[in-house]
Coordinates of C-alpha atoms in Angstrom, one line a residue:
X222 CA 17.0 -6.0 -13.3
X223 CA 16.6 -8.7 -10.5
X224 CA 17.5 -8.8 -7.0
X225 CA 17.7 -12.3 -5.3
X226 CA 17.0 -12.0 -1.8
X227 CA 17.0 -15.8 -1.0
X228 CA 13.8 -15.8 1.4
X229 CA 10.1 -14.5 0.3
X230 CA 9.7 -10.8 0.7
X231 CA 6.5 -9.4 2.2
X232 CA 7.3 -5.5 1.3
X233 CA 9.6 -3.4 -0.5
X234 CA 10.8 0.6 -0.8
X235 CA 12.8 2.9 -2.8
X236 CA 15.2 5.4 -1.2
X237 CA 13.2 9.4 -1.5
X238 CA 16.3 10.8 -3.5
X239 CA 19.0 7.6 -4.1
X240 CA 19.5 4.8 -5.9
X241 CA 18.3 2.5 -2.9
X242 CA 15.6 -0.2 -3.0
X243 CA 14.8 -2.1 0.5
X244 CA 13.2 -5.4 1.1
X245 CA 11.6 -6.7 4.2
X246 CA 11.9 -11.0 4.7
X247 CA 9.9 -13.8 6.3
X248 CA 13.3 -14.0 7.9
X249 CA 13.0 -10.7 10.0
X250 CA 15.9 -8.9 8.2
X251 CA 16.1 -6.0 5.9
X252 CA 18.0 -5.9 3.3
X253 CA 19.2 -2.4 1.2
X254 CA 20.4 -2.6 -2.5
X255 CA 22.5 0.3 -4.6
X256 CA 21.4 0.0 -8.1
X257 CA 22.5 1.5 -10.9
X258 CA 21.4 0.9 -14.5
X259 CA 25.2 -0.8 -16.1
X260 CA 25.6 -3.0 -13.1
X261 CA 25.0 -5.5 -10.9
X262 CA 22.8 -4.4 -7.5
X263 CA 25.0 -4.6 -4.9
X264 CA 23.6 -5.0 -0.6
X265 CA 24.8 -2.5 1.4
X266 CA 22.8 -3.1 4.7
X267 CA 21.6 -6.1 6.4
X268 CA 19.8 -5.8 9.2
X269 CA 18.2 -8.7 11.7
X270 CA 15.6 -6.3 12.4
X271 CA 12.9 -8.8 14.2
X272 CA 12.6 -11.8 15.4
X273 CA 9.5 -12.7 13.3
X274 CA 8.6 -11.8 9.7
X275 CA 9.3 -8.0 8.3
X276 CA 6.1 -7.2 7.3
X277 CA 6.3 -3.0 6.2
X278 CA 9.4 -1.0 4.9
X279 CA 9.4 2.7 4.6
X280 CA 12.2 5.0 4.0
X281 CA 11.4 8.1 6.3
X282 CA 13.8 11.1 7.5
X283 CA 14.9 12.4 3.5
X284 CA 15.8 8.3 4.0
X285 CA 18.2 8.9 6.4
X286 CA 15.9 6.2 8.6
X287 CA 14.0 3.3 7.9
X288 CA 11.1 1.8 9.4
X289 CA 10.0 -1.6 9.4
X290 CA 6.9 -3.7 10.9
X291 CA 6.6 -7.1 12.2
X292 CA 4.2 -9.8 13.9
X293 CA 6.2 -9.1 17.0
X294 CA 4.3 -6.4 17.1
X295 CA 7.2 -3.8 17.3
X296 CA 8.1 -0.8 14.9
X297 CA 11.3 -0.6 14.0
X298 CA 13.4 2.9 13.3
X299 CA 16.9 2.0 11.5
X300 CA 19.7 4.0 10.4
X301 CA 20.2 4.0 6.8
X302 CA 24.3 4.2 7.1
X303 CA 25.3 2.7 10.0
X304 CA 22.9 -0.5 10.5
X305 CA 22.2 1.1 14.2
X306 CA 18.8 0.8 15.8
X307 CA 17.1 4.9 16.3
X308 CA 14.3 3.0 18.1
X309 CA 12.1 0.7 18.8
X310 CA 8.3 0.7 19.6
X311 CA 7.7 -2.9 21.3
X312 CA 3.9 -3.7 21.3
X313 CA 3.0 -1.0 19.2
X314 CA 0.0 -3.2 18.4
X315 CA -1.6 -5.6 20.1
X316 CA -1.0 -8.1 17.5
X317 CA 1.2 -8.1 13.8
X318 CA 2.3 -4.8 12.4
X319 CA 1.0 -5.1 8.6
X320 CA 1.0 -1.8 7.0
X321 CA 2.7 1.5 7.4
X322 CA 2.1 5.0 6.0
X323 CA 3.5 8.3 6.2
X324 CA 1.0 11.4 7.1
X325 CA 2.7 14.2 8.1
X326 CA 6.0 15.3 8.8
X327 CA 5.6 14.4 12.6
X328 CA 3.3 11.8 11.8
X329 CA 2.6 8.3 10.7
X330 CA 0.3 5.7 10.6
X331 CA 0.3 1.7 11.5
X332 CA -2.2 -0.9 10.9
X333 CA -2.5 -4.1 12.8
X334 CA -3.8 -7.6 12.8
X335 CA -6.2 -7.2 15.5
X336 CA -8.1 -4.4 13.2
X337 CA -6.9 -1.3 14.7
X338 CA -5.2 2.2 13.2
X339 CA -2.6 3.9 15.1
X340 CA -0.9 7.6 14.8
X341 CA 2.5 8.0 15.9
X342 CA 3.7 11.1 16.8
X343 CA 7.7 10.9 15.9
X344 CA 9.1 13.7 18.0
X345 CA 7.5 12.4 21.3
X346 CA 7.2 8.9 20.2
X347 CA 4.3 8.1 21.1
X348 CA 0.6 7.1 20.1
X349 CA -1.6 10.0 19.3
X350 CA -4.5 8.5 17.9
X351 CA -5.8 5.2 18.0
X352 CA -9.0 4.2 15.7
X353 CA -10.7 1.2 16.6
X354 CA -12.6 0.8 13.5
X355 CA -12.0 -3.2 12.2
X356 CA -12.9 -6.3 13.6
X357 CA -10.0 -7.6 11.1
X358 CA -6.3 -7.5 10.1
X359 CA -5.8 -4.4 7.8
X360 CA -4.8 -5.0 4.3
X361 CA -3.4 -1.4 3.4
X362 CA -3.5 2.2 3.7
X363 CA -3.2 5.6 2.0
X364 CA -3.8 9.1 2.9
X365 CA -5.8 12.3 1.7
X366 CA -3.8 15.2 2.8
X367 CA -5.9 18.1 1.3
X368 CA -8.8 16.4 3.2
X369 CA -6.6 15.2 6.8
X370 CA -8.7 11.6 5.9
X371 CA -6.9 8.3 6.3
X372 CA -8.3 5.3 4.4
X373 CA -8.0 1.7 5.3
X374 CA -8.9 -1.8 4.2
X375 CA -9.6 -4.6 6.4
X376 CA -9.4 -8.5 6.4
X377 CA -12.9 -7.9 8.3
X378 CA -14.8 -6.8 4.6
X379 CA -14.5 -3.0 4.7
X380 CA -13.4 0.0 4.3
X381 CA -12.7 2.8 6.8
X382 CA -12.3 6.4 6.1
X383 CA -10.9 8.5 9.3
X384 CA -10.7 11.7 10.0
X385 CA -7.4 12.9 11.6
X386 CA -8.5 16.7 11.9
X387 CA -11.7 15.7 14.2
X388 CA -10.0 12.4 15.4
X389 CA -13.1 10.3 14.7
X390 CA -13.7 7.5 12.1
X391 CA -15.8 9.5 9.8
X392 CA -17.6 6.5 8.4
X393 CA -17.2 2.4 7.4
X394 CA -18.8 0.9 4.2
X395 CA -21.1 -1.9 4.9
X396 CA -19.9 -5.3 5.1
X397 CA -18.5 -6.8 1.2
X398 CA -18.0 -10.3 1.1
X399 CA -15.2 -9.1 -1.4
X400 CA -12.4 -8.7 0.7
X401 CA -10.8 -5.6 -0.2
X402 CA -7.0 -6.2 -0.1
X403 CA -5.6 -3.0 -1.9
X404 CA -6.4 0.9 -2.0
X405 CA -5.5 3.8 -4.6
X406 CA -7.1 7.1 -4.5
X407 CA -7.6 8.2 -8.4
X408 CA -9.5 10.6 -10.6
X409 CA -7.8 13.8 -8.7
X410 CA -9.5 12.4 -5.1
X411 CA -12.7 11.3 -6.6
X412 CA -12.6 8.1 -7.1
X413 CA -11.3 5.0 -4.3
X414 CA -9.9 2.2 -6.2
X415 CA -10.1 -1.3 -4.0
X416 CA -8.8 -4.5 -5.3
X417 CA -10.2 -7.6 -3.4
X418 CA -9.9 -11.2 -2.8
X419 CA -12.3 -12.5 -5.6
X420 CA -10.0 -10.3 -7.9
X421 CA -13.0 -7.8 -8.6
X422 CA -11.9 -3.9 -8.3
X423 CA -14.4 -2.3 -6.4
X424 CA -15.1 1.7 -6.9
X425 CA -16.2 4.3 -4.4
X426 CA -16.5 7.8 -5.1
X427 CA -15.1 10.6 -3.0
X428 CA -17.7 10.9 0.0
X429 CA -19.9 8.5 -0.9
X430 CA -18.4 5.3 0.5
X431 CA -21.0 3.4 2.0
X432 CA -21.3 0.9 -0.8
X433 CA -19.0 0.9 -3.9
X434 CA -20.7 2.4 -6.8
X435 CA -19.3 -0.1 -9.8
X436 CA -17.4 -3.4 -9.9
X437 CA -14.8 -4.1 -12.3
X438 CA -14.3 -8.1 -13.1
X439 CA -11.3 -7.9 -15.6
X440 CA -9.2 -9.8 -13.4
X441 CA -11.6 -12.1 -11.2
X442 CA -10.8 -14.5 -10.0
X443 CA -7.2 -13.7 -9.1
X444 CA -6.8 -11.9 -6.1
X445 CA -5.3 -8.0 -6.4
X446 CA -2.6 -8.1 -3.7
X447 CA -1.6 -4.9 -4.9
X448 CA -2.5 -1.4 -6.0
X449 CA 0.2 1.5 -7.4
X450 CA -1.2 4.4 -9.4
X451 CA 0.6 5.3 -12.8
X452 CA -1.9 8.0 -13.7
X453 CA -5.1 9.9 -12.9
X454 CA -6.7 6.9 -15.0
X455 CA -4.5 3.7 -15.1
X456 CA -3.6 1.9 -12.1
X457 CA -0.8 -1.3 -12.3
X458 CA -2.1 -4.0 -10.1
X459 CA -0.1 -7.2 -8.9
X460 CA -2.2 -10.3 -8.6
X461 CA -2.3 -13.8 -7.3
X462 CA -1.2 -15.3 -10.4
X463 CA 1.9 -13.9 -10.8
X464 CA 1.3 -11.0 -13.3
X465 CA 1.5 -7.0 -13.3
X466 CA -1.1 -5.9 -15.2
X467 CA -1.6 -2.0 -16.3
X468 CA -5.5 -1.6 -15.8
X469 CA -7.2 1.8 -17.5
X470 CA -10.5 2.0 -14.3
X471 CA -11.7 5.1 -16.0
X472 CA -13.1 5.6 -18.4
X473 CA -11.8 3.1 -20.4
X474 CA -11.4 -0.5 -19.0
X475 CA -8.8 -2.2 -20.4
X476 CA -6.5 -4.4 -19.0
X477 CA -2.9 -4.8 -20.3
X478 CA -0.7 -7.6 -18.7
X479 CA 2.9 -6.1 -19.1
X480 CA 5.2 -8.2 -16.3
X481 CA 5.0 -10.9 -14.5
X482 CA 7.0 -13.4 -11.5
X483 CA 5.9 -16.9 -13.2
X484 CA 2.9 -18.2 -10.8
X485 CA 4.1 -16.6 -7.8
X486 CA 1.6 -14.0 -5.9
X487 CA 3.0 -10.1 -6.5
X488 CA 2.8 -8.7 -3.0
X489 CA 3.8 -5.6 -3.6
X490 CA 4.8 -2.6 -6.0
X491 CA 6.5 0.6 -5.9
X492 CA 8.0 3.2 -8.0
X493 CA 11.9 4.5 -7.8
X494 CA 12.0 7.9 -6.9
X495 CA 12.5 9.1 -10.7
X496 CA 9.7 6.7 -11.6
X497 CA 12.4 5.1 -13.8
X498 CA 11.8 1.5 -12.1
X499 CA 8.7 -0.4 -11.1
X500 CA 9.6 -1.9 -8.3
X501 CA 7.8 -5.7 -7.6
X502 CA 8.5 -8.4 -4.9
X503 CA 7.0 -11.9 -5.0
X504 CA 6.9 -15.4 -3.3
X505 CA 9.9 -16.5 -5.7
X506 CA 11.9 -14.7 -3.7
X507 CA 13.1 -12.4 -6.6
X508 CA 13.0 -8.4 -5.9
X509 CA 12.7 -7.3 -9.7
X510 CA 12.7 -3.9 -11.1
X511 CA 11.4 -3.1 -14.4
X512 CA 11.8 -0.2 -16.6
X513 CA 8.9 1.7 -16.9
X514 CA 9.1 3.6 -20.4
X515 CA 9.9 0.1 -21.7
X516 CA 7.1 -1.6 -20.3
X517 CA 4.6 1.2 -21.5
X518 CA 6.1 1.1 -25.3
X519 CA 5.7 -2.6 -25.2
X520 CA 1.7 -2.1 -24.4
X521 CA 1.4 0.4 -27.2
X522 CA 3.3 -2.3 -29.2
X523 CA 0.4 -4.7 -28.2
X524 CA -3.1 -5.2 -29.2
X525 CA -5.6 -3.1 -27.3
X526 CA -6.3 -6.1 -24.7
X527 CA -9.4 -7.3 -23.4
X528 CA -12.0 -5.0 -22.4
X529 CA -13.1 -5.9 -18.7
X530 CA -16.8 -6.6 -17.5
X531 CA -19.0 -4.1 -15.0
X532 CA -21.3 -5.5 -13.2
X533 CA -22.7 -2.6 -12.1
X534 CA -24.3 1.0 -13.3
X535 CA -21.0 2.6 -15.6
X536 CA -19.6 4.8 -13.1
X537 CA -18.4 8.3 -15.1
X538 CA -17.1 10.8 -12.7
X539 CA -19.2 13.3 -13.6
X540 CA -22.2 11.0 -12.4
X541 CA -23.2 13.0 -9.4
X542 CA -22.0 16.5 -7.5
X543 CA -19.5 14.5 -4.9
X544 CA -19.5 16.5 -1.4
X545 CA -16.4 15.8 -0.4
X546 CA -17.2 16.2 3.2
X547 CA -20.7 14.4 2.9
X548 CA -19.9 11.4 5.3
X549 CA -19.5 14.0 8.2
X550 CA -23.0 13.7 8.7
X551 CA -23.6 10.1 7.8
X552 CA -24.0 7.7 10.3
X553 CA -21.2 5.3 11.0
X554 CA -22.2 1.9 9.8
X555 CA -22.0 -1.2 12.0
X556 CA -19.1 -3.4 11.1
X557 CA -19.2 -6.1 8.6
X558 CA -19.3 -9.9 9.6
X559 CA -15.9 -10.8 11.1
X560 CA -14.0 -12.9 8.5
X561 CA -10.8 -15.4 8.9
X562 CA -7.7 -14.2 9.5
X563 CA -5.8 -15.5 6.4
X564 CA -2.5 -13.4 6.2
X565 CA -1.8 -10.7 5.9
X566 CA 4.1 4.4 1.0
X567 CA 6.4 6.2 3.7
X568 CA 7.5 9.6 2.2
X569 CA 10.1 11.9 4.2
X570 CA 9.2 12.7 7.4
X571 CA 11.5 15.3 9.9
X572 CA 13.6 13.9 13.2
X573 CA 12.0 10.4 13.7
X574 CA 12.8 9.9 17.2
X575 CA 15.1 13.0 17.0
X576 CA 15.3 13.1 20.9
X577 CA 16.9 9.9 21.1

């Protein structure tokens, strides 16, 4: 199934419960599709929701409300039926809005261009927690709930992990002249999937992330704009060339192209709320949504693919007894070598700017 949405899109979404996918434009608008599987996807919401690019998209509120980011440096709250604006943060950040992430119910999370992580509280709208952490844009997000630790990735060569519960950044990796672009917790929390610039997937384990522990090559030298787990032990990753590939990290390393969006770079990738569709936007300007039980018959179809190179120590997970709070007494590194700028999911959350 494909979605032309006429302009590049820099994120997407699917609705928590409906048949909704959104898409966030170089334009500034945000579009919403109905899909079904016998038809055509039909927009039922356009929105001119900044005046530069729509950078983030998440469905929050049981998707009653969406959000969306933007180099303005606002964050934008949206009602999912009527087109009507909840909200607006204006200079949320003190430069581009590129990532957004759900934490709690009351709670999210924003990354911005000039390095720094922001918590939102969403009943009194305001900024609860600001981390200082990168010297760099960030790259992407995701969260440990069990643990109250939010991860980031940063233009700058890192990666941060922060601890919401003691409001302190809990510790930084030293500086990686493999830009980490992507992040995907896997193994059950005990591995930290990055992908990077120079295309290598870099792997930390759980509370040891000063330095990344093994490198996987399979996909060097294309860039991995994207990270979405399918399992404990696969990950699909969108790359620079224009191909999804399904990637087995652990503990077998095989790497299984299974879409693609011709030579265009894959931004981004999501799941429908069913896990039905696979969900992939790309500089061709074509939102497409691929069946997921067909793509995974056509790699058992296929030969076992190319096995992918390590350039570092195999990294088994039951290498080493991982204290999962072990960073709490590390030392916070200093921050890597400041790079060049060169560009750049929301669950439900409860009454988003309820008192409004």
């Amino acid at each position: 199934m494909e979605i032309n949405v006429k302009n590049i899109a820099f994120d997407l979404d699917f609705h928590p419960s409906n048949q909704l996918v959104a898409a966030g434009l170089i334009t500034g608008n945000l579009y919403v599709y109905r899909y079904a599987e016998d038809s055509e996807p039909q927009r039922v919401l356009k929105v001119r929701a900044h005046s530069e690019s729509c950078r983030a998209v998440r469905f929050i509120n049981e998707g009653r409300v969406i959000l969306t980011g933007s180099p303005d440096c606002s964050i934008l709250a949206t009602d999912i039926e009527t087109g009507s604006p909840v909200a607006r943060l204006e200079n949320s950040h003190e430069k581009a809005v590129n990532r957004l992430v759900n934490l709690t119910e009351t709670t999210i999370a924003s990354g911005g261009d000039e390095g720094h992580i922001k918590v939102w509280d969403t009943r009194q709208q305001t900024c609860c927690n600001s981390f200082k952490v990168h010297e760099e844009y960030i790259t992407d997000m995701t969260f440990e709930p069990d643990s109250m630790k939010l991860l980031g990735t940063s233009g700058d060569g890192t990666l941060s992990v922060c601890n919401l519960r003691s409001s302190k950044v809990q510790t930084q990796s030293e500086f990686s002249e493999d830009e980490p672009l992507s992040i995907v917790i896997m193994k059950n929390g005990r591995k930290v999937i990055c992908g990077t610039e120079s295309g290598t997937m870099l792997l930390y384990s759980w509370g040891f992330f000063k330095d990344c522990s093994d490198r996987f090559t399979g996909l060097s030298p294309n860039p991995v704009n994207a990270l979405l787990k399918l399992d404990e032990e696969r990950v699909i990753t969108g790359t620079e060339n224009g191909l999804i590939n399904l990637v087995g990290i652990l503990p077998n390393r095989i790497i299984q192209p299974i879409a693609e969006h011709s030579e265009y770079p894959v931004e981004r990738l999501a799941f429908s709320h069913d896990r039905k569709y696979l969900g992939s936007i790309s500089h061709d300007s074509i939102l497409k949504m691929w069946d997921i039980d067909s793509l995974l018959q056509d790699t058992g179809k296929k030969a076992e693919g190319k096995s992918a190179a390590a350039d570092s120590d195999d990294d088994e997970d039951d290498d080493m007894d991982m204290d999962m709070d072990k960073d709490d007494i590390l030392p916070k590194s200093s921050k890597g070598t400041k790079r060049k700028n060169n560009g750049a999911g929301l669950d439900t959350t409860s009454d988003f700017f309820a008192d409004l």
